[in-house]
Amino acid sequence: MRVDRAALSRFAALRLRAIGAATALQAGDRRSAFRGRGLEFADFRPYDPGDDLRLVDWNVYFRLGVALVRQFAEERSLSVRICVDVSESMAFGEPRKADHAAQLAATFAMIALRHRDPVALGCFGGKTKPISARAVNLDGLPELLHLLEKVEPGGSGDAVAQLIAQLGERRSDRLVLLSDLLHDEDTTDALLRRCAAACPRPIVLHVLGQDELAPDLDDVERVIDAETGEEILVADGAAARAAYTAALTRWLAAIEERCRGLGIQYVRADVREVARSLVEDDLHRGQVVEHIAGGAR
Amino acid sequence: MNPAQPWAFVALVLAAPVIAAYLHRRRRLTRRVPSVLLLRAIAGPARPTRRAWARPRHLVSLALVLLALVTMVLGLADPSEDTAKPRDWVIVLDTSASMGAGDGDTRLGQARAALADAMTAMRPGDRVALVTAGAQTMVRVGLTEDHARVAEIAGELAPEGTSEGMPAALRLADAICRQGPGGSIVLVSDGVGVDVPTTTCPVELLAVGRPGPNAGITALSVREADALGLSEIYVVVTSALGHAAEVELTLRVDDDVVDVLSLDLPAQGDAEKLHRVPLPPGQRISAEITHLADDRLAADDRAAVARHGGTRVSVLLVSETRLSFTAEAFRLHPRVDLRVVGPNDALAPDDRFDLVVLETDYRAGPLPAGGKLVAFGIPPARVGVQSAGEVASPEILRWSFDHPLFRFVDLQGLELPRALALQPSAEQSSIIDGDAGSLAVTGRLDGREFVYVGFVPHESDLVLRVGFVNLVANLVEWAAPAALATDEGREGVLSKIETRIDPPAQVGDTRRSELADVRAPELPAWRLLVAAAMVLLALEWLLPLGLALRDRLRRRLTRAEVGS
């Protein structure tokens, strides 16, 4: 897949918006549910042997005769997971949906790593086994980009199984799924449910190209599914175009409705729309990203 | 318009395979798509998968290609090439003064250029004749195939004179044109003052010139106001300037300026001026308009007339006294050769006089032949006038103010002790009427004009009035021999000139000449047709681009619809 590295620097002023408390083990600048060292006082607890005596509140001890230890809210980083669909269907479009998804994934990774949010990047749905890479800061960004550039869309593996393998058992603070969701209804539902289970409010970037939004079917009689090899005869003409548009509308509405039901943030990503426009407009408006200075971008 | 290459129309059969190609359905395609998930909505029955006839896929494209084919075939056929027989062209070139008008190049210059182009475009075998109408109406070149000669002769002409000779020129051209079949008369003119007579050959007009402001002298005459050197100059300046203007009119005798007049010209119309001025001796009176900003024609800004060249008038005065007032008045006139005789003095048989004045009856013999006769108070029967008898102290009631004899002569209150009351016959007319009847009559006697006055001037106070000198001067003018025509027109009168130079909207029964479009050979019709075919093919080539744009717009609308 192709990634425009130069375009990534434009998003330096953005960062991922946290939905809840950060859960990553890595220290960062986001509020977390962990108590420990920090600057913001959180609570007291009874002293246990082995606790750092510097944390004992001696005023309370002299006043009440009870040794209490001061606890502080720890600041952690967001754990971000990015899953990119690299199935055969992502190889279509102009530009290719896979390239567009890779650019968006790289953008998310750069935004996260710039603020020390660890990123786990994985590809699923392809003919190869699931590929993944991790990075905890900007030093690891080249590795992620290298992974994206190395992988090419193709094949039609078990998307759900591969996604489960990618996600693992751990939950993430933010999950970004980039896919065209061109699966049968059950598979799509399983994918979305798995995403919803892996993250409090996952983000699904629905990558669509011309082949889905307005396919050119003039003089086309037969179509072959690139992933399954299924062939069907299709009609053309104004009536067929209208029927296709209606079916497309229904399909998109169903996916969006399902995402809403599962608490998934659904964002449509047209390949004709540049990544910068999508990030700075749709994702910023959808509170997926925010400006580091706050307010409007 | 006959095509030069009619065989080229055979190429029209190429339209058949073109149409067939458009009617032929393209092989239906099989396309690989990301997923058939959505396309199941339009899964339908299979259409014929092999070649078959269908409706034309792109009617616009087919129409463009067919149109290109037709225009290309027409271009190959070369419809501009006329294979008819050679023709005769009789060119009538207007060389009147108005053709000298122009802003920059004159109309005659434009006409020459148009003729030169036309001669270049003539085909071998075409014959051309040249007739001019202006100062001279004449055939300059007879029918000839030497087209360059015609252009050369036309280049030597200068604008002069009027278009009065145009009808004659066109009749001349018609006579030449009738010599061969299929001839045409081409009138190259600005149309000013052009009168087109009925002709056998059709008259085509190759119009030159555009409307423009102009002012010019349209009338100039000079005459002696009295016998003392005072002259009367009458000048008319006709304006077509479109705005009022003040100009100066410089009067010259020969090359000496004698006066400068200021003249207010109207926007449209005439400005007249009657100017009395003592003129020094000279043969030529000229007038020139100066300080005129907007003027397309310079030729009419100057005018000249020949002055009376001192024509001598021989006068015989029959009087009983050699020192009469009448004799003295005649002696004052610079151009009078006076001879005074008594009533009984014999004259030589060959004596001739321009004017015979009888103050008393001539009894020595018959009156000298020729000239004009004026008789004062002699027996009226001598000149064939009936008299009603003598009346005392008659009062003059009326005289012929417009008669040349009474110019600057006032008879009002004339004291007459006596006079003869006259009864003019039907052939005679009274020129002075008194309370008792006519006192003076004019008529003809023995083939000569006479004036009979029923009283003697020196018996009245007429001789004491300045009007008497004027009367004598008028008698001299009246009796002077007829002025001879000169190169500058009749003496004292300006020859006719064209001042209104705006071309008319339509000139007689003419139609636009084919020669007006002779520049076409630079871009023949077949080239235009081929160029049109190329443009059509280019449009057809661009058609897919337009269709792609249309599809893109349609997809964008679909996306917007889906997005909403």
PDB file of C-alpha atoms in Angstrom, chain A residues 88-89 92 97 182-183 210-214 216-217 219-227 230 232-236 240-241 243-245 247-249 251-252 268 270, chain B residues 25-50 57-58 550-552 554-556 558-559 561-564:
ATOM      1  CA  GLU A  88      -8.972  -8.226  -2.223  1.00  0.00           C
ATOM      2  CA  SER A  89     -11.905  -5.801  -2.413  1.00  0.00           C
ATOM      3  CA  PHE A  92     -10.219  -1.450  -6.146  1.00  0.00           C
ATOM      4  CA  LYS A  97      -9.279   1.895  -1.116  1.00  0.00           C
ATOM      5  CA  LEU A 182     -18.040  -5.675   1.754  1.00  0.00           C
ATOM      6  CA  HIS A 183     -18.926  -8.850   3.566  1.00  0.00           C
ATOM      7  CA  GLN A 210     -16.371   4.574  -7.051  1.00  0.00           C
ATOM      8  CA  ASP A 211     -17.037   0.894  -7.541  1.00  0.00           C
ATOM      9  CA  GLU A 212     -19.455   1.012  -4.680  1.00  0.00           C
ATOM     10  CA  LEU A 213     -20.867   4.539  -4.860  1.00  0.00           C
ATOM     11  CA  ALA A 214     -21.404   4.858  -8.634  1.00  0.00           C
ATOM     12  CA  ASP A 216     -19.703   2.236 -14.304  1.00  0.00           C
ATOM     13  CA  LEU A 217     -21.681  -0.651 -15.679  1.00  0.00           C
ATOM     14  CA  ASP A 219     -21.742  -2.337 -21.654  1.00  0.00           C
ATOM     15  CA  VAL A 220     -21.132  -4.633 -18.665  1.00  0.00           C
ATOM     16  CA  GLU A 221     -23.077  -7.810 -18.733  1.00  0.00           C
ATOM     17  CA  ARG A 222     -21.367 -10.021 -16.206  1.00  0.00           C
ATOM     18  CA  VAL A 223     -19.561  -9.186 -12.983  1.00  0.00           C
ATOM     19  CA  ILE A 224     -17.206 -11.383 -11.035  1.00  0.00           C
ATOM     20  CA  ASP A 225     -16.635 -11.025  -7.322  1.00  0.00           C
ATOM     21  CA  ALA A 226     -12.935 -10.447  -6.827  1.00  0.00           C
ATOM     22  CA  GLU A 227     -12.860 -12.272  -3.495  1.00  0.00           C
ATOM     23  CA  GLU A 230     -18.990 -15.455  -7.839  1.00  0.00           C
ATOM     24  CA  ILE A 232     -23.721 -12.752 -11.752  1.00  0.00           C
ATOM     25  CA  LEU A 233     -25.412 -11.173 -14.752  1.00  0.00           C
ATOM     26  CA  VAL A 234     -26.382  -7.571 -14.291  1.00  0.00           C
ATOM     27  CA  ALA A 235     -28.706  -5.250 -16.103  1.00  0.00           C
ATOM     28  CA  ASP A 236     -27.801  -1.748 -17.189  1.00  0.00           C
ATOM     29  CA  ALA A 240     -30.759  -0.594 -13.044  1.00  0.00           C
ATOM     30  CA  ARG A 241     -28.866   2.479 -11.900  1.00  0.00           C
ATOM     31  CA  ALA A 243     -32.157   0.078  -8.301  1.00  0.00           C
ATOM     32  CA  TYR A 244     -28.466   0.010  -7.461  1.00  0.00           C
ATOM     33  CA  THR A 245     -28.636   3.419  -5.840  1.00  0.00           C
ATOM     34  CA  ALA A 247     -29.717  -0.880  -2.669  1.00  0.00           C
ATOM     35  CA  LEU A 248     -26.590   1.071  -1.844  1.00  0.00           C
ATOM     36  CA  THR A 249     -28.563   3.512   0.248  1.00  0.00           C
ATOM     37  CA  TRP A 251     -26.913  -1.056   2.739  1.00  0.00           C
ATOM     38  CA  LEU A 252     -25.194   2.038   4.046  1.00  0.00           C
ATOM     39  CA  ARG A 268     -17.635   7.296   5.846  1.00  0.00           C
ATOM     40  CA  ASP A 270     -14.643   8.230   0.329  1.00  0.00           C
TER      41      ASP A 270
ATOM     42  CA  ARG B  25     -23.558  -3.432 -30.562  1.00  0.00           C
ATOM     43  CA  ARG B  26     -20.250  -3.759 -28.845  1.00  0.00           C
ATOM     44  CA  ARG B  27     -19.371  -7.056 -27.275  1.00  0.00           C
ATOM     45  CA  ARG B  28     -20.796  -7.128 -23.813  1.00  0.00           C
ATOM     46  CA  LEU B  29     -18.158  -7.027 -21.153  1.00  0.00           C
ATOM     47  CA  THR B  30     -17.420  -9.040 -18.103  1.00  0.00           C
ATOM     48  CA  ARG B  31     -16.005  -6.986 -15.303  1.00  0.00           C
ATOM     49  CA  ARG B  32     -14.290  -7.906 -12.094  1.00  0.00           C
ATOM     50  CA  VAL B  33     -15.698  -6.012  -9.160  1.00  0.00           C
ATOM     51  CA  PRO B  34     -14.743  -5.726  -5.494  1.00  0.00           C
ATOM     52  CA  SER B  35     -17.897  -7.488  -4.457  1.00  0.00           C
ATOM     53  CA  VAL B  36     -21.183  -8.554  -5.920  1.00  0.00           C
ATOM     54  CA  LEU B  37     -22.838  -7.854  -2.605  1.00  0.00           C
ATOM     55  CA  LEU B  38     -24.546  -4.689  -3.840  1.00  0.00           C
ATOM     56  CA  LEU B  39     -24.813  -5.723  -7.475  1.00  0.00           C
ATOM     57  CA  ARG B  40     -27.176  -8.493  -6.618  1.00  0.00           C
ATOM     58  CA  ALA B  41     -29.796  -5.748  -6.534  1.00  0.00           C
ATOM     59  CA  ILE B  42     -29.531  -5.367 -10.298  1.00  0.00           C
ATOM     60  CA  ALA B  43     -28.962  -8.951 -11.226  1.00  0.00           C
ATOM     61  CA  GLY B  44     -31.148  -9.592 -14.217  1.00  0.00           C
ATOM     62  CA  PRO B  45     -31.739 -11.841 -17.145  1.00  0.00           C
ATOM     63  CA  ALA B  46     -28.867 -12.290 -19.507  1.00  0.00           C
ATOM     64  CA  ARG B  47     -28.827 -10.153 -22.607  1.00  0.00           C
ATOM     65  CA  PRO B  48     -27.510 -11.346 -25.949  1.00  0.00           C
ATOM     66  CA  THR B  49     -23.843 -11.814 -25.447  1.00  0.00           C
ATOM     67  CA  ARG B  50     -22.828 -11.831 -29.076  1.00  0.00           C
ATOM     68  CA  ARG B  57     -25.018   4.200 -29.033  1.00  0.00           C
ATOM     69  CA  HIS B  58     -24.262   7.878 -29.388  1.00  0.00           C
ATOM     70  CA  ARG B 550     -21.443  13.892 -17.613  1.00  0.00           C
ATOM     71  CA  ASP B 551     -20.919  10.532 -15.894  1.00  0.00           C
ATOM     72  CA  ARG B 552     -18.713  12.091 -13.277  1.00  0.00           C
ATOM     73  CA  ARG B 554     -23.979  11.925 -12.390  1.00  0.00           C
ATOM     74  CA  ARG B 555     -21.873   9.915  -9.928  1.00  0.00           C
ATOM     75  CA  ARG B 556     -21.318  12.961  -7.832  1.00  0.00           C
ATOM     76  CA  THR B 558     -25.511   9.896  -6.751  1.00  0.00           C
ATOM     77  CA  ARG B 559     -22.987  10.224  -3.947  1.00  0.00           C
ATOM     78  CA  GLU B 561     -27.995  11.475  -2.799  1.00  0.00           C
ATOM     79  CA  VAL B 562     -26.522   8.521  -0.903  1.00  0.00           C
ATOM     80  CA  GLY B 563     -24.846  10.816   1.576  1.00  0.00           C
ATOM     81  CA  SER B 564     -28.077  12.586   2.317  1.00  0.00           C
TER      82      SER B 564
END
